[in-house]
């Protein structure tokens, strides 16, 4: 018995993803230190261990957090964001060492949606994982997770 595959439409789009694999090769994980993002990181490391995936953790410092402040506050706030990045690096190292997975941490500046999307494209990610938003206003105006899902460029997992 032989099976012929004659479907040649959208070859460029199909070649981007390898059909029939055991799972994602590269997963981008958005982290910001919140409880839900740390749960997403833990979930992703377990999944990466089982699937043999590489993880790219991305911490995004938003411009809006620093742009409207007087010069006297920008320095301490930038230092606080650097401290959060250091703490996240330690969290990531502990998680990946405990599960024996390959991972890296990127710290980016800008809009979280734009930077996570850019990281996923740069790394040719097969999946994106984020924690659910804990802000009440996001139920009305939309969240980062919702924007990523609507982009329809990768499978997105939202961890509660």
Coordinates of N, CA and C in Angstrom, one line a residue:
X1 N 0.8 -1.2 0.0 CA 0.0 0.0 0.0 C 0.9 1.2 0.0
X2 N 0.6 2.2 -0.9 CA 1.4 3.4 -0.9 C 0.4 4.6 -0.8
X3 N 1.0 5.6 -0.2 CA 0.2 6.9 0.0 C 0.9 8.0 -0.8
X4 N 0.2 8.6 -1.6 CA 0.8 9.8 -2.4 C 0.3 11.1 -1.8
X5 N 1.2 12.0 -1.7 CA 0.8 13.3 -1.2 C 1.0 14.3 -2.3
X6 N -0.1 14.7 -2.9 CA 0.0 15.6 -4.1 C -0.3 17.0 -3.8
X7 N -0.6 17.3 -2.5 CA -1.0 18.7 -2.2 C 0.2 19.6 -2.1
X8 N 0.3 20.5 -3.1 CA 1.4 21.4 -3.2 C 1.0 22.8 -2.8
X9 N -0.2 23.1 -2.5 CA -0.6 24.5 -2.1 C 0.0 24.9 -0.8
X10 N 0.4 26.1 -0.7 CA 0.9 26.7 0.5 C 2.2 26.0 0.9
X11 N 3.1 25.6 0.0 CA 4.3 24.8 0.3 C 5.1 25.7 1.3
X12 N 5.2 27.0 1.0 CA 6.1 27.8 1.9 C 5.6 27.7 3.4
X13 N 4.3 27.8 3.5 CA 3.7 27.8 4.9 C 3.9 26.4 5.5
X14 N 3.7 25.4 4.7 CA 3.8 24.0 5.3 C 5.2 23.7 5.6
X15 N 6.2 24.2 4.8 CA 7.6 23.9 5.1 C 8.1 24.6 6.4
X16 N 7.4 25.6 6.8 CA 7.8 26.3 8.1 C 7.6 25.4 9.3
X17 N 6.6 24.5 9.2 CA 6.3 23.6 10.3 C 6.5 22.2 9.8
X18 N 7.2 21.4 10.6 CA 7.4 20.0 10.3 C 6.2 19.2 10.8
X19 N 5.5 18.7 9.8 CA 4.3 17.9 10.2 C 4.7 16.5 10.7
X20 N 4.0 16.0 11.7 CA 4.2 14.7 12.2 C 5.3 14.5 13.2
X21 N 5.8 15.6 13.8 CA 6.9 15.5 14.8 C 6.3 15.2 16.1
X22 N 7.1 14.9 17.1 CA 6.7 14.5 18.4 C 6.3 15.7 19.2
X23 N 6.6 16.9 18.8 CA 6.3 18.0 19.6 C 7.1 19.2 19.2
X24 N 6.9 20.3 19.9 CA 7.6 21.6 19.5 C 9.1 21.4 19.8
X25 N 9.9 22.0 18.8 CA 11.4 22.0 19.0 C 11.8 23.2 19.9
X26 N 11.1 24.4 19.6 CA 11.5 25.6 20.4 C 10.2 26.2 20.9
X27 N 10.2 26.5 22.2 CA 9.0 27.2 22.8 C 9.5 28.5 23.4
X28 N 8.8 29.6 23.1 CA 9.0 30.9 23.8 C 8.1 31.0 24.9
X29 N 8.6 31.4 26.1 CA 7.8 31.6 27.3 C 8.0 33.0 27.8
X30 N 6.8 33.7 27.9 CA 6.8 35.0 28.4 C 6.8 35.0 30.0
X31 N 7.8 35.7 30.6 CA 7.8 35.7 32.1 C 8.0 37.1 32.5
X32 N 7.4 37.4 33.7 CA 7.5 38.8 34.3 C 7.6 38.7 35.8
X33 N 7.7 37.6 36.4 CA 7.8 37.4 37.8 C 6.4 37.2 38.5
X34 N 5.3 37.4 37.8 CA 4.0 37.2 38.4 C 3.8 35.7 38.6
X35 N 2.9 35.3 39.6 CA 2.7 33.9 39.9 C 2.2 33.1 38.6
X36 N 1.4 33.7 37.8 CA 1.0 33.0 36.6 C 2.1 32.8 35.6
X37 N 3.0 33.7 35.5 CA 4.1 33.6 34.5 C 5.1 32.5 35.0
X38 N 5.3 32.5 36.3 CA 6.1 31.5 36.9 C 5.5 30.1 36.8
X39 N 4.2 30.0 36.9 CA 3.5 28.7 36.6 C 3.7 28.3 35.2
X40 N 3.6 29.3 34.3 CA 3.8 29.0 32.8 C 5.3 28.5 32.6
X41 N 6.2 29.1 33.3 CA 7.6 28.7 33.2 C 7.8 27.2 33.7
X42 N 7.2 26.9 34.8 CA 7.3 25.6 35.3 C 6.6 24.6 34.4
X43 N 5.4 24.9 33.9 CA 4.7 24.0 32.9 C 5.6 23.8 31.7
X44 N 6.2 24.9 31.2 CA 7.0 24.8 29.9 C 8.2 24.0 30.1
X45 N 8.9 24.0 31.3 CA 10.1 23.2 31.5 C 9.7 21.8 31.6
X46 N 8.6 21.4 32.2 CA 8.2 20.0 32.2 C 7.9 19.5 30.9
X47 N 7.2 20.4 30.1 CA 6.8 20.0 28.7 C 8.1 19.8 27.9
X48 N 9.0 20.7 28.0 CA 10.3 20.7 27.3 C 11.1 19.4 27.6
X49 N 11.1 19.0 28.9 CA 11.8 17.8 29.3 C 11.1 16.6 28.6
X50 N 9.8 16.5 28.6 CA 9.2 15.4 27.9 C 9.3 15.4 26.4
X51 N 9.3 16.6 25.8 CA 9.3 16.7 24.4 C 10.7 16.9 23.8
X52 N 11.7 17.1 24.6 CA 13.0 17.4 24.1 C 13.1 18.7 23.4
X53 N 12.4 19.7 23.9 CA 12.3 21.1 23.3 C 13.4 22.0 24.0
X54 N 13.7 23.0 23.2 CA 14.5 24.1 23.8 C 13.6 25.3 24.2
X55 N 13.9 25.9 25.3 CA 13.1 27.0 25.8 C 13.8 28.3 25.6
X56 N 13.0 29.3 25.3 CA 13.5 30.7 25.2 C 12.6 31.5 26.1
X57 N 13.1 31.9 27.3 CA 12.3 32.7 28.2 C 12.5 34.1 27.8
X58 N 11.4 34.9 27.8 CA 11.5 36.3 27.4 C 10.9 37.2 28.5
X59 N 11.7 38.1 29.0 CA 11.2 39.1 30.0 C 11.2 40.5 29.3
X60 N 10.0 41.1 29.2 CA 9.9 42.4 28.5 C 9.7 43.5 29.5
X61 N 10.6 44.5 29.5 CA 10.4 45.7 30.2 C 9.7 46.7 29.3
X62 N 8.4 47.1 29.7 CA 7.6 48.0 28.8 C 8.1 49.4 28.9
X63 N 8.2 50.1 27.7 CA 8.6 51.5 27.7 C 7.6 52.3 28.5
X64 N 6.3 52.0 28.5 CA 5.3 52.8 29.2 C 5.6 52.9 30.7
X65 N 6.3 52.0 31.2 CA 6.6 52.0 32.7 C 7.7 53.0 33.0
X66 N 8.5 53.4 32.1 CA 9.6 54.3 32.3 C 9.4 55.7 31.7
X67 N 8.6 55.7 30.6 CA 8.6 56.9 29.7 C 8.0 58.2 30.4
X68 N 7.0 58.0 31.2 CA 6.3 59.2 31.8 C 6.9 59.7 33.1
X69 N 8.0 59.1 33.5 CA 8.5 59.5 34.8 C 9.6 60.6 34.7
X70 N 9.7 61.4 35.8 CA 10.7 62.4 35.8 C 12.1 61.7 35.9
X71 N 13.1 62.5 35.5 CA 14.5 61.9 35.4 C 14.9 61.3 36.8
X72 N 14.5 61.8 37.9 CA 14.9 61.3 39.2 C 14.4 59.9 39.5
X73 N 13.3 59.6 38.9 CA 12.7 58.2 39.1 C 13.1 57.2 38.1
X74 N 13.6 57.6 37.0 CA 13.9 56.6 35.9 C 15.1 55.7 36.3
X75 N 16.1 56.3 37.0 CA 17.2 55.5 37.4 C 16.9 54.4 38.4
X76 N 16.2 54.7 39.5 CA 15.8 53.6 40.4 C 14.8 52.6 39.8
X77 N 13.9 53.1 38.9 CA 13.0 52.1 38.3 C 13.8 51.2 37.3
X78 N 14.7 51.7 36.6 CA 15.5 50.9 35.7 C 16.3 49.9 36.5
X79 N 16.8 50.3 37.7 CA 17.6 49.4 38.6 C 16.6 48.3 39.1
X80 N 15.4 48.6 39.4 CA 14.4 47.7 39.9 C 14.1 46.6 38.8
X81 N 14.0 47.1 37.5 CA 13.8 46.1 36.4 C 15.0 45.2 36.2
X82 N 16.2 45.7 36.4 CA 17.4 44.9 36.3 C 17.4 43.9 37.4
X83 N 17.0 44.3 38.6 CA 16.9 43.3 39.7 C 15.9 42.2 39.5
X84 N 14.7 42.6 38.9 CA 13.7 41.6 38.5 C 14.3 40.6 37.5
X85 N 15.0 41.1 36.5 CA 15.7 40.3 35.5 C 16.7 39.3 36.1
X86 N 17.4 39.8 37.1 CA 18.4 38.9 37.8 C 17.7 37.8 38.5
X87 N 16.6 38.2 39.2 CA 15.8 37.2 40.0 C 15.2 36.2 39.0
X88 N 14.7 36.6 37.9 CA 14.1 35.7 36.9 C 15.2 34.8 36.4
X89 N 16.4 35.3 36.2 CA 17.5 34.4 35.7 C 17.7 33.3 36.6
X90 N 17.7 33.6 37.9 CA 18.0 32.6 39.0 C 16.8 31.6 38.9
X91 N 15.6 32.1 38.8 CA 14.4 31.2 38.7 C 14.5 30.2 37.5
X92 N 14.9 30.8 36.4 CA 15.0 30.0 35.1 C 16.1 29.0 35.3
X93 N 17.3 29.4 35.8 CA 18.4 28.4 36.0 C 18.0 27.3 36.9
X94 N 17.3 27.6 38.0 CA 16.8 26.5 38.9 C 15.9 25.6 38.2
X95 N 14.9 26.1 37.5 CA 13.9 25.3 36.8 C 14.6 24.4 35.8
X96 N 15.4 25.0 34.9 CA 16.0 24.1 33.8 C 17.0 23.1 34.4
X97 N 17.7 23.5 35.4 CA 18.7 22.5 36.0 C 17.9 21.4 36.7
X98 N 16.8 21.7 37.3 CA 16.0 20.6 37.9 C 15.5 19.6 36.9
X99 N 15.2 20.1 35.7 CA 14.5 19.3 34.7 C 15.5 18.9 33.6
X100 N 16.7 19.5 33.6 CA 17.6 19.1 32.5 C 17.2 19.5 31.1
X101 N 16.8 20.7 31.0 CA 16.4 21.2 29.6 C 17.3 22.3 29.2
X102 N 17.3 22.5 27.9 CA 18.1 23.6 27.3 C 17.3 24.9 27.3
X103 N 17.8 26.0 27.8 CA 17.0 27.2 27.9 C 17.9 28.4 27.9
X104 N 17.3 29.5 27.5 CA 18.0 30.8 27.5 C 17.0 31.9 28.0
X105 N 17.5 33.0 28.5 CA 16.7 34.1 28.9 C 17.0 35.3 28.1
X106 N 16.0 36.0 27.5 CA 16.2 37.2 26.8 C 15.5 38.3 27.6
X107 N 16.2 39.4 27.7 CA 15.5 40.6 28.3 C 15.4 41.6 27.2
X108 N 14.2 42.0 27.0 CA 13.9 43.0 25.9 C 13.1 44.2 26.4
X109 N 13.2 45.3 25.7 CA 12.5 46.5 26.0 C 11.4 46.8 24.9
X110 N 10.3 47.2 25.4 CA 9.2 47.5 24.4 C 7.9 47.0 24.8
X111 N 7.0 46.9 23.8 CA 5.7 46.4 24.0 C 5.7 44.9 24.2
X112 N 5.2 44.3 25.3 CA 5.3 42.8 25.5 C 4.8 42.0 24.3
X113 N 3.7 42.4 23.7 CA 3.1 41.6 22.5 C 4.1 41.7 21.4
X114 N 4.6 42.8 21.1 CA 5.5 43.0 19.9 C 6.8 42.2 20.2
X115 N 7.4 42.3 21.4 CA 8.7 41.7 21.7 C 8.5 40.2 21.8
X116 N 7.4 39.6 22.4 CA 7.2 38.2 22.4 C 7.0 37.7 21.0
X117 N 6.3 38.4 20.2 CA 6.1 38.0 18.8 C 7.4 38.0 18.0
X118 N 8.2 39.0 18.2 CA 9.5 39.1 17.5 C 10.4 38.0 18.0
X119 N 10.4 37.7 19.3 CA 11.3 36.6 19.8 C 10.8 35.3 19.2
X120 N 9.5 35.0 19.1 CA 9.0 33.8 18.6 C 9.4 33.7 17.1
X121 N 9.3 34.8 16.4 CA 9.7 34.7 15.0 C 11.3 34.5 14.8
X122 N 12.0 35.3 15.6 CA 13.5 35.2 15.6 C 14.0 33.8 15.9
X123 N 13.3 33.1 16.8 CA 13.8 31.8 17.3 C 13.1 30.7 16.5
X124 N 12.2 31.1 15.6 CA 11.4 30.1 14.8 C 10.7 29.1 15.8
X125 N 10.0 29.8 16.7 CA 9.3 29.0 17.8 C 8.1 28.2 17.2
X126 N 7.9 27.1 17.8 CA 6.8 26.2 17.4 C 5.6 26.5 18.3
X127 N 5.8 27.1 19.5 CA 4.8 27.4 20.4 C 5.2 28.6 21.3
X128 N 4.1 29.2 21.9 CA 4.3 30.4 22.8 C 3.5 30.0 24.0
X129 N 4.1 30.2 25.2 CA 3.4 30.0 26.5 C 3.5 31.3 27.3
X130 N 2.4 31.6 27.9 CA 2.3 32.8 28.8 C 1.4 32.5 30.0
X131 N 1.5 33.2 31.0 CA 0.6 33.1 32.2 C -0.6 34.0 31.9
X132 N -1.7 33.6 32.5 CA -3.0 34.4 32.3 C -2.8 35.7 33.1
X133 N -3.4 36.8 32.5 CA -3.3 38.1 33.2 C -4.1 38.0 34.5
X134 N -3.5 38.7 35.5 CA -4.1 38.8 36.8 C -4.8 40.2 36.9
X135 N -4.8 41.0 35.9 CA -5.4 42.3 36.0 C -6.8 42.3 35.5
X136 N -7.7 42.9 36.4 CA -9.1 42.8 36.1 C -9.5 43.6 34.8
X137 N -8.8 44.6 34.5 CA -9.1 45.4 33.3 C -8.9 44.7 32.0
X138 N -8.1 43.6 32.0 CA -7.8 42.9 30.8 C -9.0 42.1 30.3
X139 N -9.9 41.8 31.2 CA -11.1 41.1 30.8 C -11.9 42.0 29.9
X140 N -11.8 43.3 30.0 CA -12.6 44.2 29.2 C -11.9 44.6 28.0
X141 N -10.6 44.9 28.1 CA -9.9 45.5 26.9 C -8.9 44.5 26.3
X142 N -8.8 43.3 26.8 CA -7.9 42.3 26.2 C -6.6 42.2 26.9
X143 N -6.0 41.0 26.8 CA -4.8 40.8 27.5 C -3.7 40.4 26.4
X144 N -2.5 40.3 26.9 CA -1.4 39.9 26.1 C -1.7 38.5 25.5
X145 N -2.2 37.6 26.3 CA -2.5 36.2 25.8 C -3.5 36.3 24.7
X146 N -4.6 37.1 24.9 CA -5.6 37.2 23.9 C -5.0 37.8 22.6
X147 N -4.1 38.7 22.7 CA -3.5 39.3 21.4 C -2.7 38.2 20.7
X148 N -1.9 37.4 21.5 CA -1.1 36.4 20.9 C -2.0 35.3 20.2
X149 N -3.1 35.0 20.9 CA -4.0 34.0 20.3 C -4.6 34.5 19.0
X150 N -5.0 35.8 19.0 CA -5.6 36.4 17.8 C -4.6 36.5 16.7
X151 N -3.3 36.6 17.0 CA -2.3 36.7 15.9 C -2.3 35.4 15.0
X152 N -2.7 34.3 15.6 CA -2.8 33.0 14.9 C -1.5 32.6 14.1
X153 N -0.3 32.8 14.8 CA 0.9 32.5 14.1 C 1.6 31.3 14.8
X154 N 1.2 31.0 16.0 CA 1.8 29.8 16.7 C 0.7 29.3 17.6
X155 N 0.8 28.0 18.0 CA 0.0 27.6 19.1 C 0.3 28.3 20.4
X156 N -0.7 28.8 21.1 CA -0.4 29.6 22.3 C -1.1 28.9 23.5
X157 N -0.3 28.6 24.5 CA -0.8 28.1 25.7 C -0.8 29.1 26.8
X158 N -2.0 29.3 27.4 CA -2.2 30.2 28.5 C -2.4 29.5 29.8
X159 N -1.4 29.7 30.7 CA -1.4 28.9 32.0 C -2.1 29.8 33.0
X160 N -3.1 29.2 33.7 CA -3.8 30.0 34.8 C -2.9 30.2 36.0

